[in-house]
PDB file of C-alpha atoms in Angstrom:
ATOM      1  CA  UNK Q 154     123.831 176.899 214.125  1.00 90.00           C
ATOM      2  CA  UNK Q 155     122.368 172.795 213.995  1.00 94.00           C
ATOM      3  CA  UNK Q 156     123.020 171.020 216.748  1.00 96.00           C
ATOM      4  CA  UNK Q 157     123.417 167.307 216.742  1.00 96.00           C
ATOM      5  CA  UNK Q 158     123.027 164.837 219.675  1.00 96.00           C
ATOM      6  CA  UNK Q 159     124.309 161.370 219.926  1.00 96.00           C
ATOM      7  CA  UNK Q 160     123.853 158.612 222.374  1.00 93.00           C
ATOM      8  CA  UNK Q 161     127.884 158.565 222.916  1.00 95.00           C
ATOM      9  CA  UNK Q 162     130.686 160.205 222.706  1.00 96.00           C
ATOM     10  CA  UNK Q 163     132.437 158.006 220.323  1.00 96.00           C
ATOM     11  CA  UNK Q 164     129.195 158.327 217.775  1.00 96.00           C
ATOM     12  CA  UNK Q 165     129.427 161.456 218.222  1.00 97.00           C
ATOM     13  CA  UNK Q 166     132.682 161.712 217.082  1.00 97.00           C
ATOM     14  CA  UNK Q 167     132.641 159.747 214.085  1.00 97.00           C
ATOM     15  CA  UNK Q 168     129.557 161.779 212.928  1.00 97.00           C
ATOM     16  CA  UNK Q 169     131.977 165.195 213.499  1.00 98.00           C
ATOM     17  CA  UNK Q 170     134.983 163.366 211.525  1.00 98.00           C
ATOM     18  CA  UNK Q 171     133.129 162.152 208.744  1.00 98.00           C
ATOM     19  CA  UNK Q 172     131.292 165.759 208.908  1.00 98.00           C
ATOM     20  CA  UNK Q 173     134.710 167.604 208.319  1.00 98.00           C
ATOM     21  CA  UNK Q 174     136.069 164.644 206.250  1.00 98.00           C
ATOM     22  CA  UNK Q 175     132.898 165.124 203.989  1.00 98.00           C
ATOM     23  CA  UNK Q 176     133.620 169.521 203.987  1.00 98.00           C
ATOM     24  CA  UNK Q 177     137.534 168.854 203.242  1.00 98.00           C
ATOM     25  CA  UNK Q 178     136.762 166.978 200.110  1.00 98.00           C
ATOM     26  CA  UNK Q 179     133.951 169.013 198.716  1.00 98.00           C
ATOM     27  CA  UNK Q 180     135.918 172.174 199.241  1.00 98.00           C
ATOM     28  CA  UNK Q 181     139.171 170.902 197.675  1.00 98.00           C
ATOM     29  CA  UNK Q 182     136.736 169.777 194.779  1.00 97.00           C
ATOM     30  CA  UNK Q 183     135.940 173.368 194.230  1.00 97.00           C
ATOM     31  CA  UNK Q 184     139.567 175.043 194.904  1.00 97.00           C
ATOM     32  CA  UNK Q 185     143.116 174.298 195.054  1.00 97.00           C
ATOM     33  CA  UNK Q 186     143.754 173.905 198.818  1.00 97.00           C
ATOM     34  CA  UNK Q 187     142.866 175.010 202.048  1.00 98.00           C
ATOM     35  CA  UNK Q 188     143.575 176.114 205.684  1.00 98.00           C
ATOM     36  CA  UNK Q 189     142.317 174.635 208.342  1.00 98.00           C
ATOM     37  CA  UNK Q 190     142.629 175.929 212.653  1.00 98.00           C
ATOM     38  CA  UNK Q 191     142.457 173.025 215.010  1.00 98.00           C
ATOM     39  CA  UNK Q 192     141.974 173.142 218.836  1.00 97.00           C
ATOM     40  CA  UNK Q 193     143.753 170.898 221.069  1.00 95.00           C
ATOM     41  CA  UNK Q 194     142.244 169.418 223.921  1.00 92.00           C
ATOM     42  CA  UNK Q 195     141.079 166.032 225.009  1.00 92.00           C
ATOM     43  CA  UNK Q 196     137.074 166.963 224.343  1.00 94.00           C
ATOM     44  CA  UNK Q 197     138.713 166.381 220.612  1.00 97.00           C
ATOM     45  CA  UNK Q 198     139.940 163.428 220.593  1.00 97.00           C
ATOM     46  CA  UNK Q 199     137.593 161.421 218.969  1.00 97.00           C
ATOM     47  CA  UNK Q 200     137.589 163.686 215.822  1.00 98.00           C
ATOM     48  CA  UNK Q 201     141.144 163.552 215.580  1.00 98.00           C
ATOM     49  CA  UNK Q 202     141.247 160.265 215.521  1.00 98.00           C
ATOM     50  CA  UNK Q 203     138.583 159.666 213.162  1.00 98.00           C
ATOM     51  CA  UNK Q 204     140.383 162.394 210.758  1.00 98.00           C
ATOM     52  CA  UNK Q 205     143.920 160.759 211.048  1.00 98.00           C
ATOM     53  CA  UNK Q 206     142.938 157.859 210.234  1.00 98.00           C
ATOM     54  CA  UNK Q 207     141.043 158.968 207.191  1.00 97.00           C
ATOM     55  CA  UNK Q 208     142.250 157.238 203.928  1.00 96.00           C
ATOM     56  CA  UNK Q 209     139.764 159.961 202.211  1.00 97.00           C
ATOM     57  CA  UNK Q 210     141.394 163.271 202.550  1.00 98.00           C
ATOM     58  CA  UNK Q 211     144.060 164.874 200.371  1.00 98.00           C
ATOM     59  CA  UNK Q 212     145.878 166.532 203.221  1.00 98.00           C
ATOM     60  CA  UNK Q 213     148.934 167.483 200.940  1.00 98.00           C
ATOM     61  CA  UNK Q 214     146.471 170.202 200.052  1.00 98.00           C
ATOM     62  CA  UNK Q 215     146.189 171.324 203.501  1.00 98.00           C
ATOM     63  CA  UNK Q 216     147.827 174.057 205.822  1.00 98.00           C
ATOM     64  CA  UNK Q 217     146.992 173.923 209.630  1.00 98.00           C
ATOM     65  CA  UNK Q 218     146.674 176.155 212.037  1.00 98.00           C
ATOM     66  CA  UNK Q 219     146.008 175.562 215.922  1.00 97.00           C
ATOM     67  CA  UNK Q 220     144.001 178.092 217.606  1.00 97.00           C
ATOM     68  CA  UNK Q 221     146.005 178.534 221.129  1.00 97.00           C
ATOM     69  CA  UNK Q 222     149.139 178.057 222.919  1.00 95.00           C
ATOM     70  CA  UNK Q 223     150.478 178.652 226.238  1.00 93.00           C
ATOM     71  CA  UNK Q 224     152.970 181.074 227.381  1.00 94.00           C
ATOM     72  CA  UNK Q 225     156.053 179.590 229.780  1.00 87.00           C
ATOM     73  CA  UNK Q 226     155.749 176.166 229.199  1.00 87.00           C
ATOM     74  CA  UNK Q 227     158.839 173.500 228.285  1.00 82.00           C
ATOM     75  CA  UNK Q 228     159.064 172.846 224.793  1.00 84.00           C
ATOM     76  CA  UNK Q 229     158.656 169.517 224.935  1.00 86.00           C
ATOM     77  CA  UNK Q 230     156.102 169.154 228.015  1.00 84.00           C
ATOM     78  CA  UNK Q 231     153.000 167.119 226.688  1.00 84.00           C
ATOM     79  CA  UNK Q 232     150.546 170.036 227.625  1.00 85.00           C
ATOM     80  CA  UNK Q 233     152.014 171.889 225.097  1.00 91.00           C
ATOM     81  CA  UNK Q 234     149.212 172.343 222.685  1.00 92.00           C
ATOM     82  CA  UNK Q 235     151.671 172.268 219.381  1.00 94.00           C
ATOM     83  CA  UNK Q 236     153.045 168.904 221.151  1.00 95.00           C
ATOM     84  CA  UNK Q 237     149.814 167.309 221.517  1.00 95.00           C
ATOM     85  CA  UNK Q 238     148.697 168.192 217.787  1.00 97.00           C
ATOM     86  CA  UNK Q 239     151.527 166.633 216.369  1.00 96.00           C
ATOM     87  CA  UNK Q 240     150.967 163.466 218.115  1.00 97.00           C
ATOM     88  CA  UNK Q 241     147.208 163.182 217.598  1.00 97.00           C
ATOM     89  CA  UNK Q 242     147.226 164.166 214.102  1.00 98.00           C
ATOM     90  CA  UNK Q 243     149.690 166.458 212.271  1.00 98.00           C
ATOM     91  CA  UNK Q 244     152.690 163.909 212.412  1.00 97.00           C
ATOM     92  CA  UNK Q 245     150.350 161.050 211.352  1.00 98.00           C
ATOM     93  CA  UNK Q 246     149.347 162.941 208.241  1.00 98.00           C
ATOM     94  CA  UNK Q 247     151.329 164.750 205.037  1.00 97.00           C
ATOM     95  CA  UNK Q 248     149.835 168.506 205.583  1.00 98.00           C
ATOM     96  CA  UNK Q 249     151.114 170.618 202.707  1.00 98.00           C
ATOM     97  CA  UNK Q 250     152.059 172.604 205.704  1.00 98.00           C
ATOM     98  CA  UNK Q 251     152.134 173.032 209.312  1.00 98.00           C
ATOM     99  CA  UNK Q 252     152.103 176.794 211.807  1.00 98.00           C
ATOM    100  CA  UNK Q 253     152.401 176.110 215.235  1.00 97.00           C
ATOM    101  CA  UNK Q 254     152.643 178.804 217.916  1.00 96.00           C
ATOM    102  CA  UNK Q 255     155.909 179.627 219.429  1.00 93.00           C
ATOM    103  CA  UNK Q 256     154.940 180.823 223.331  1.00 87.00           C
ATOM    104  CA  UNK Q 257     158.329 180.736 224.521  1.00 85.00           C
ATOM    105  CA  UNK Q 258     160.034 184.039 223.094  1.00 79.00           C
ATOM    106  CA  UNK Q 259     158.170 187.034 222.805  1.00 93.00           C
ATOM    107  CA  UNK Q 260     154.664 187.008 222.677  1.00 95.00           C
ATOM    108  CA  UNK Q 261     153.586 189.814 221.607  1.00 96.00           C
ATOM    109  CA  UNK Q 262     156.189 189.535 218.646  1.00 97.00           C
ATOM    110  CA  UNK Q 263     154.506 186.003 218.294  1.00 97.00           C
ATOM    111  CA  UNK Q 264     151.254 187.372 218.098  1.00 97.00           C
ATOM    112  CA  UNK Q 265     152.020 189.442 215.068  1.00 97.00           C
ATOM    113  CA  UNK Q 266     153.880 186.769 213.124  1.00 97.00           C
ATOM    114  CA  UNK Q 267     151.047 184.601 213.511  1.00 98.00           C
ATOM    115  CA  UNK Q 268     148.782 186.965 212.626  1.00 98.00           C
ATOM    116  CA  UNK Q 269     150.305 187.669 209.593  1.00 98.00           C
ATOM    117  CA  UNK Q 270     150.480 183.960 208.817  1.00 98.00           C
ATOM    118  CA  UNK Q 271     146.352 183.758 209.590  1.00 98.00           C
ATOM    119  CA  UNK Q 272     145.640 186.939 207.148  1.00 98.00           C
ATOM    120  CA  UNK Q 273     147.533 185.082 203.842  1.00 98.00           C
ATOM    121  CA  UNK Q 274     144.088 183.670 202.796  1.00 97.00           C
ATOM    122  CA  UNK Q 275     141.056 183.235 203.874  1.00 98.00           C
ATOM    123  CA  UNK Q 276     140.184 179.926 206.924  1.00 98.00           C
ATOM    124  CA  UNK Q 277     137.852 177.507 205.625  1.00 98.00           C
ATOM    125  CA  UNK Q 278     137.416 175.032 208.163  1.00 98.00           C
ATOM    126  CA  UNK Q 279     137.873 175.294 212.039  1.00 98.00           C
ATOM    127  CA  UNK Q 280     137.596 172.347 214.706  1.00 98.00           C
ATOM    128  CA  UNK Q 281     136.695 173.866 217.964  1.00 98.00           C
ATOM    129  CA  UNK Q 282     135.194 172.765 221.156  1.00 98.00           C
ATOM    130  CA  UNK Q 283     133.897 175.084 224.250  1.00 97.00           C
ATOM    131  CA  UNK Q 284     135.317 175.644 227.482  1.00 94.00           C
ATOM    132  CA  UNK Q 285     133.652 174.837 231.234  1.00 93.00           C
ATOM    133  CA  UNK Q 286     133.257 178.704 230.766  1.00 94.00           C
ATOM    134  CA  UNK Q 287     131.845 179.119 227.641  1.00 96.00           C
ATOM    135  CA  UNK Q 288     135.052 179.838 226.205  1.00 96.00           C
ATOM    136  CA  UNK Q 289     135.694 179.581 222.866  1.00 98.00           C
ATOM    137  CA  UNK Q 290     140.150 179.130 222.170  1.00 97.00           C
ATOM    138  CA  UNK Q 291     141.235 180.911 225.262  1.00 95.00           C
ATOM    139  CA  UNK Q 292     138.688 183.665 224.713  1.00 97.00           C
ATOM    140  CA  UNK Q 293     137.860 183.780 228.326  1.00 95.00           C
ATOM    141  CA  UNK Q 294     134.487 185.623 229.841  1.00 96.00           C
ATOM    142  CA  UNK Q 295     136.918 188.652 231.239  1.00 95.00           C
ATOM    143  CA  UNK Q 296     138.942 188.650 227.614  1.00 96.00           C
ATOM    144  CA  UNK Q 297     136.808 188.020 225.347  1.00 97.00           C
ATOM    145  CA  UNK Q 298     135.509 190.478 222.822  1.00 98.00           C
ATOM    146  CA  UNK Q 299     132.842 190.017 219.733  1.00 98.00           C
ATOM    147  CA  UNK Q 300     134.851 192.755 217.721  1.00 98.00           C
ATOM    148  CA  UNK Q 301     138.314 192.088 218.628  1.00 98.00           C
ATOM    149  CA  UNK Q 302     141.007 194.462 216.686  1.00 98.00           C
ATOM    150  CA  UNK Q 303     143.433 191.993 216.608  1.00 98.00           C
ATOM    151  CA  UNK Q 304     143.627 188.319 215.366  1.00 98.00           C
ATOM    152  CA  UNK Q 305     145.828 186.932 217.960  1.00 98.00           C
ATOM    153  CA  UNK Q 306     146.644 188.220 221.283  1.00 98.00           C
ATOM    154  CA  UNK Q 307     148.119 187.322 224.804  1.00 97.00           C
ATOM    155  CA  UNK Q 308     145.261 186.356 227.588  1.00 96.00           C
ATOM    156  CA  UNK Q 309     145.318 186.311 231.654  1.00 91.00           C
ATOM    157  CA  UNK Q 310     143.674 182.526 231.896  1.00 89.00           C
ATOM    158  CA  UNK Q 311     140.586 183.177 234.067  1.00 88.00           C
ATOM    159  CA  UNK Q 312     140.618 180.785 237.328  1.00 84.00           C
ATOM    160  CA  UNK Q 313     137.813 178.451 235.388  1.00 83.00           C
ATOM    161  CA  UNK Q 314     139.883 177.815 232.877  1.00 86.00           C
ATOM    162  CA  UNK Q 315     142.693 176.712 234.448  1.00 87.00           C
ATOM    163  CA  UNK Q 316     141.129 174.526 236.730  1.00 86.00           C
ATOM    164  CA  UNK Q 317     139.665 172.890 233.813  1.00 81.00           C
ATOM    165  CA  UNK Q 318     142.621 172.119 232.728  1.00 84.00           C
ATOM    166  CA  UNK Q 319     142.753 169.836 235.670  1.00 84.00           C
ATOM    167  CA  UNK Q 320     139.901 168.536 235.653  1.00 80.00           C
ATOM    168  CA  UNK Q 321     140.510 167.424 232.141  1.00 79.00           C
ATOM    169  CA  UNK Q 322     143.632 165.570 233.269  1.00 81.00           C
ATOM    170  CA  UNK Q 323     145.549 167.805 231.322  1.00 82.00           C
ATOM    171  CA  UNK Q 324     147.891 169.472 234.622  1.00 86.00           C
ATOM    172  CA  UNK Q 325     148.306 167.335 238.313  1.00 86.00           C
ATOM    173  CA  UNK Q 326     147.280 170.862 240.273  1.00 87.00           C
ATOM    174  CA  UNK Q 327     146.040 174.225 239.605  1.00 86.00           C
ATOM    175  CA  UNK Q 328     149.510 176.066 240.885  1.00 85.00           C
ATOM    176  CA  UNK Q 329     151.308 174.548 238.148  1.00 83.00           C
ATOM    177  CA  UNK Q 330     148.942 175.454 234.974  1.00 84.00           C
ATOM    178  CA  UNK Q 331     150.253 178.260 233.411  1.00 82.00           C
ATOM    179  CA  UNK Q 332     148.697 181.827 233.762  1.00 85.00           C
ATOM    180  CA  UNK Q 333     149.108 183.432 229.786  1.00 92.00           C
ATOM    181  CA  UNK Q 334     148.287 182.217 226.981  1.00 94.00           C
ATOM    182  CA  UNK Q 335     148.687 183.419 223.277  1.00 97.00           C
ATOM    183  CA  UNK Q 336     144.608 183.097 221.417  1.00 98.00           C
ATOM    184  CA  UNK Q 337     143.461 183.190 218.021  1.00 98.00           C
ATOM    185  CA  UNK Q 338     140.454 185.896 219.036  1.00 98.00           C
ATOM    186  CA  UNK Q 339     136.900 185.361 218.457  1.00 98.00           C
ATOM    187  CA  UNK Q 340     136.752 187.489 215.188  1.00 98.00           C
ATOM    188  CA  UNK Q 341     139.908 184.893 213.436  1.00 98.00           C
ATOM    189  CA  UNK Q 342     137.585 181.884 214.781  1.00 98.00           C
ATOM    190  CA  UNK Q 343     134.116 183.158 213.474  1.00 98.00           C
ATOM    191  CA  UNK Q 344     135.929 183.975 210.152  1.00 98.00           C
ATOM    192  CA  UNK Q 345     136.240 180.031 208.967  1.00 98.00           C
ATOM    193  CA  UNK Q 346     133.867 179.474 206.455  1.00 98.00           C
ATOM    194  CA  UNK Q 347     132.585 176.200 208.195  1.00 98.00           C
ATOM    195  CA  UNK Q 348     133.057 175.923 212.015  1.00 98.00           C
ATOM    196  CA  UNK Q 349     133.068 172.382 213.414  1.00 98.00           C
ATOM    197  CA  UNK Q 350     132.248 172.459 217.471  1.00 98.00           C
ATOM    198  CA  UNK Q 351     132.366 169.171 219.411  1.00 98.00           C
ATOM    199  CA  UNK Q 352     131.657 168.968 223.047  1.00 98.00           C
ATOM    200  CA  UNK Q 353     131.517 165.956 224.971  1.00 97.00           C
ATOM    201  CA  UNK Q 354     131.029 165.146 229.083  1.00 95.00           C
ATOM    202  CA  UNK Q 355     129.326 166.257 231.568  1.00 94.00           C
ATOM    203  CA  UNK Q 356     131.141 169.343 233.238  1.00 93.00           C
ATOM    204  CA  UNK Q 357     130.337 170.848 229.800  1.00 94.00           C
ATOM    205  CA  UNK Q 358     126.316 170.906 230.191  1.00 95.00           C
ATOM    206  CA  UNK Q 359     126.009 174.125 231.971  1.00 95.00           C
ATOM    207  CA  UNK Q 360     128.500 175.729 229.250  1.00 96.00           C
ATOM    208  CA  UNK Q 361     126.563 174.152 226.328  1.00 97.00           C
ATOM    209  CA  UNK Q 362     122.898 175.159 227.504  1.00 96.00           C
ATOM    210  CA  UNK Q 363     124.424 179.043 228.298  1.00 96.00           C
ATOM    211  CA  UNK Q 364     125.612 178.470 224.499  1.00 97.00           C
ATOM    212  CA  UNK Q 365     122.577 177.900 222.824  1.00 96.00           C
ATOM    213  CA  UNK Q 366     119.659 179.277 225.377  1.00 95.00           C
ATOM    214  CA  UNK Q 367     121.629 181.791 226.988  1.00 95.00           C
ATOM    215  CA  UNK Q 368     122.055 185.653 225.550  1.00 97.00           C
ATOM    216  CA  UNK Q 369     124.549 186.647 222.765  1.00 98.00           C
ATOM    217  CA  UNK Q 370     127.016 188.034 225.343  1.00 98.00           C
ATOM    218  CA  UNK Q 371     130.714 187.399 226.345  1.00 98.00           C
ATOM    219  CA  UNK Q 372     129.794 186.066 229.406  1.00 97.00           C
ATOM    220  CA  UNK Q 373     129.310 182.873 227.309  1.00 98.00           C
ATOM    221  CA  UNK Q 374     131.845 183.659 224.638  1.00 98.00           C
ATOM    222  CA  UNK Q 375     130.518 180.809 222.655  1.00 98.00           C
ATOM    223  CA  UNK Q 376     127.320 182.305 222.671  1.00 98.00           C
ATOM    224  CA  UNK Q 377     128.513 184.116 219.281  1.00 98.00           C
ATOM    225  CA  UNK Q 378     128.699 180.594 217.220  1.00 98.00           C
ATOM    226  CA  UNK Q 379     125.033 181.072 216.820  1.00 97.00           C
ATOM    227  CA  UNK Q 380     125.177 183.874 214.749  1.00 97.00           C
ATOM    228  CA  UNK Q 381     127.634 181.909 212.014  1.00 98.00           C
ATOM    229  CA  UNK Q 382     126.380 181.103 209.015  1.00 96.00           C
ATOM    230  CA  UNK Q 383     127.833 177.553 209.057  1.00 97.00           C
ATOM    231  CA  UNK Q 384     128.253 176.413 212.186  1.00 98.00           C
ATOM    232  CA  UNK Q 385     127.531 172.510 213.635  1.00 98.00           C
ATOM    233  CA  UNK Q 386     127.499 171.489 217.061  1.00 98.00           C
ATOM    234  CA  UNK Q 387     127.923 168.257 218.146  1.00 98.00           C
ATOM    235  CA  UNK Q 388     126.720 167.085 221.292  1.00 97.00           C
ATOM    236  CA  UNK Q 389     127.285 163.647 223.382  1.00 96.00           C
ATOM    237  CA  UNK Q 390     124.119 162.932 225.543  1.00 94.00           C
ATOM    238  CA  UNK Q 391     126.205 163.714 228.976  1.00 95.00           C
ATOM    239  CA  UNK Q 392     126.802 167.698 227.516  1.00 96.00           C
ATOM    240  CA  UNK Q 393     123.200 167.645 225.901  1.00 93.00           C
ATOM    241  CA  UNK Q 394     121.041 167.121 228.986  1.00 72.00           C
ATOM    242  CA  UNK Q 395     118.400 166.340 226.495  1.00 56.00           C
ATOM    243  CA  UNK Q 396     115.953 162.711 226.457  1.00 46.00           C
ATOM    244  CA  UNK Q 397     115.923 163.214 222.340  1.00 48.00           C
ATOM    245  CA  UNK Q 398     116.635 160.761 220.567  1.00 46.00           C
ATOM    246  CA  UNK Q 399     120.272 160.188 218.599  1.00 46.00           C
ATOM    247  CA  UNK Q 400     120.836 162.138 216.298  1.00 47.00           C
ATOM    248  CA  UNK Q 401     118.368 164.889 216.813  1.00 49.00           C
ATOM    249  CA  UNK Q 402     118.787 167.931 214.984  1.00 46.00           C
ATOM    250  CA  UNK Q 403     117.893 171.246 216.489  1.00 45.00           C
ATOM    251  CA  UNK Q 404     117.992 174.552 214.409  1.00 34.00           C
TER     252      UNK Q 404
END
């Protein structure tokens, strides 16, 4: 894993958009199409923009994937993570095609379909970020699991991770942030061929030094991006903690 810092958030950003931007075309210069998994959350906003807004990508040769979605929320509430995809970049682009995650019905049914969906082909990109908790999707510490049998399963959110979700603006109170959620599992993550991982702010520090100082274990689920062969963090100077200089690259 290399690990780049940047002075702000938005330079960071640009440097993870034209990062993917750069990946996307060189891969679809050696093959056909591709499939990409996206996370939604605010820490990724800046790299959706930047990616949207790219005149530079052929996205009629790509199929997207997000990586989580929760379970008993209204279909059109603005939390929902297939909502806010579509409005920061899969409506705003012409994706040869588009899975989103269905938590309303049954989820363990939903699980399976998706699944199925994931295991067509292989992934070969995936924009992630990590959790307050070192999560990694909603891989949380008590759920997560290196060698997951599945690809996509239903989660108990841990109490972190919900109140993140607050904290992030995302929900007004804790009581009303929903308690399940339906993951992509660490195993369907690690398997992209080239893992983008932004995280911005402050509240992420602690999560971000556990990540790359900390042991391989699942109490820092995101602990096990270090072992991929292809993975690039990007770091703002508020989730570094560091007095390098922009730009510094850390093996």
């Amino acid at each position: 894993m290399h690990t780049h810092i940047f002075s702000t958030r938005e330079k960071m950003g640009q440097a993870a958009g034209s990062a993917v931007e750069e990946r996307i075309n060189a891969l679809l210069g050696e093959q056909d199409e591709l499939r990409m998994i996206f996370a939604a959350a605010p820490s990724q906003n800046e790299v959706l923009e930047y990616l949207a807004q790219s005149d530079q990508i052929d996205w009629s040769k790509v199929t997207a994937f997000h990586m989580d979605e929760y379970i008993g929320i209204l279909a059109d509430a603005p939390q929902r993570f297939a909502n806010f995809l579509r409005e920061k970049i899969f409506d705003r682009v012409q994706l040869k095609a588009i899975h989103l995650i269905n938590g309303d019905d049954n989820p363990e049914q939903e699980c399976r379909r998706y699944a199925d969906l994931l295991a067509e082909k292989p992934i070969d990109i995936v924009c992630l970020g990590i959790g307050e908790n070192g999560h990694i999707a909603f891989n949380d510490p008590p759920v997560a699991d290196f060698e997951d049998s599945q690809m996509v399963k239903v989660v108990e959110l841990d109490a972190r991770c919900r109140q993140q979700q607050v904290n992030a603006g995302c929900f007004a109170s804790l009581d009303i942030v929903p308690a399940q959620a339906i993951t992509l599992t660490i195993p369907t993550l690690m398997s992209g061929k080239y893992l983008c991982c932004v995280v911005p702010g402050p509240t992420k520090r602690e999560a971000v030094d556990s990540t790359l100082n900390g042991s391989i274990s699942t109490d820092c689920p995101a602990s096990i991006l270090r072992t991929h062969q292809d993975c690039q963090l990007y770091l703002d100077a508020e989730s570094a903690r560091t007095e390098e200089k922009e730009g510094f690259l850390k093996s």
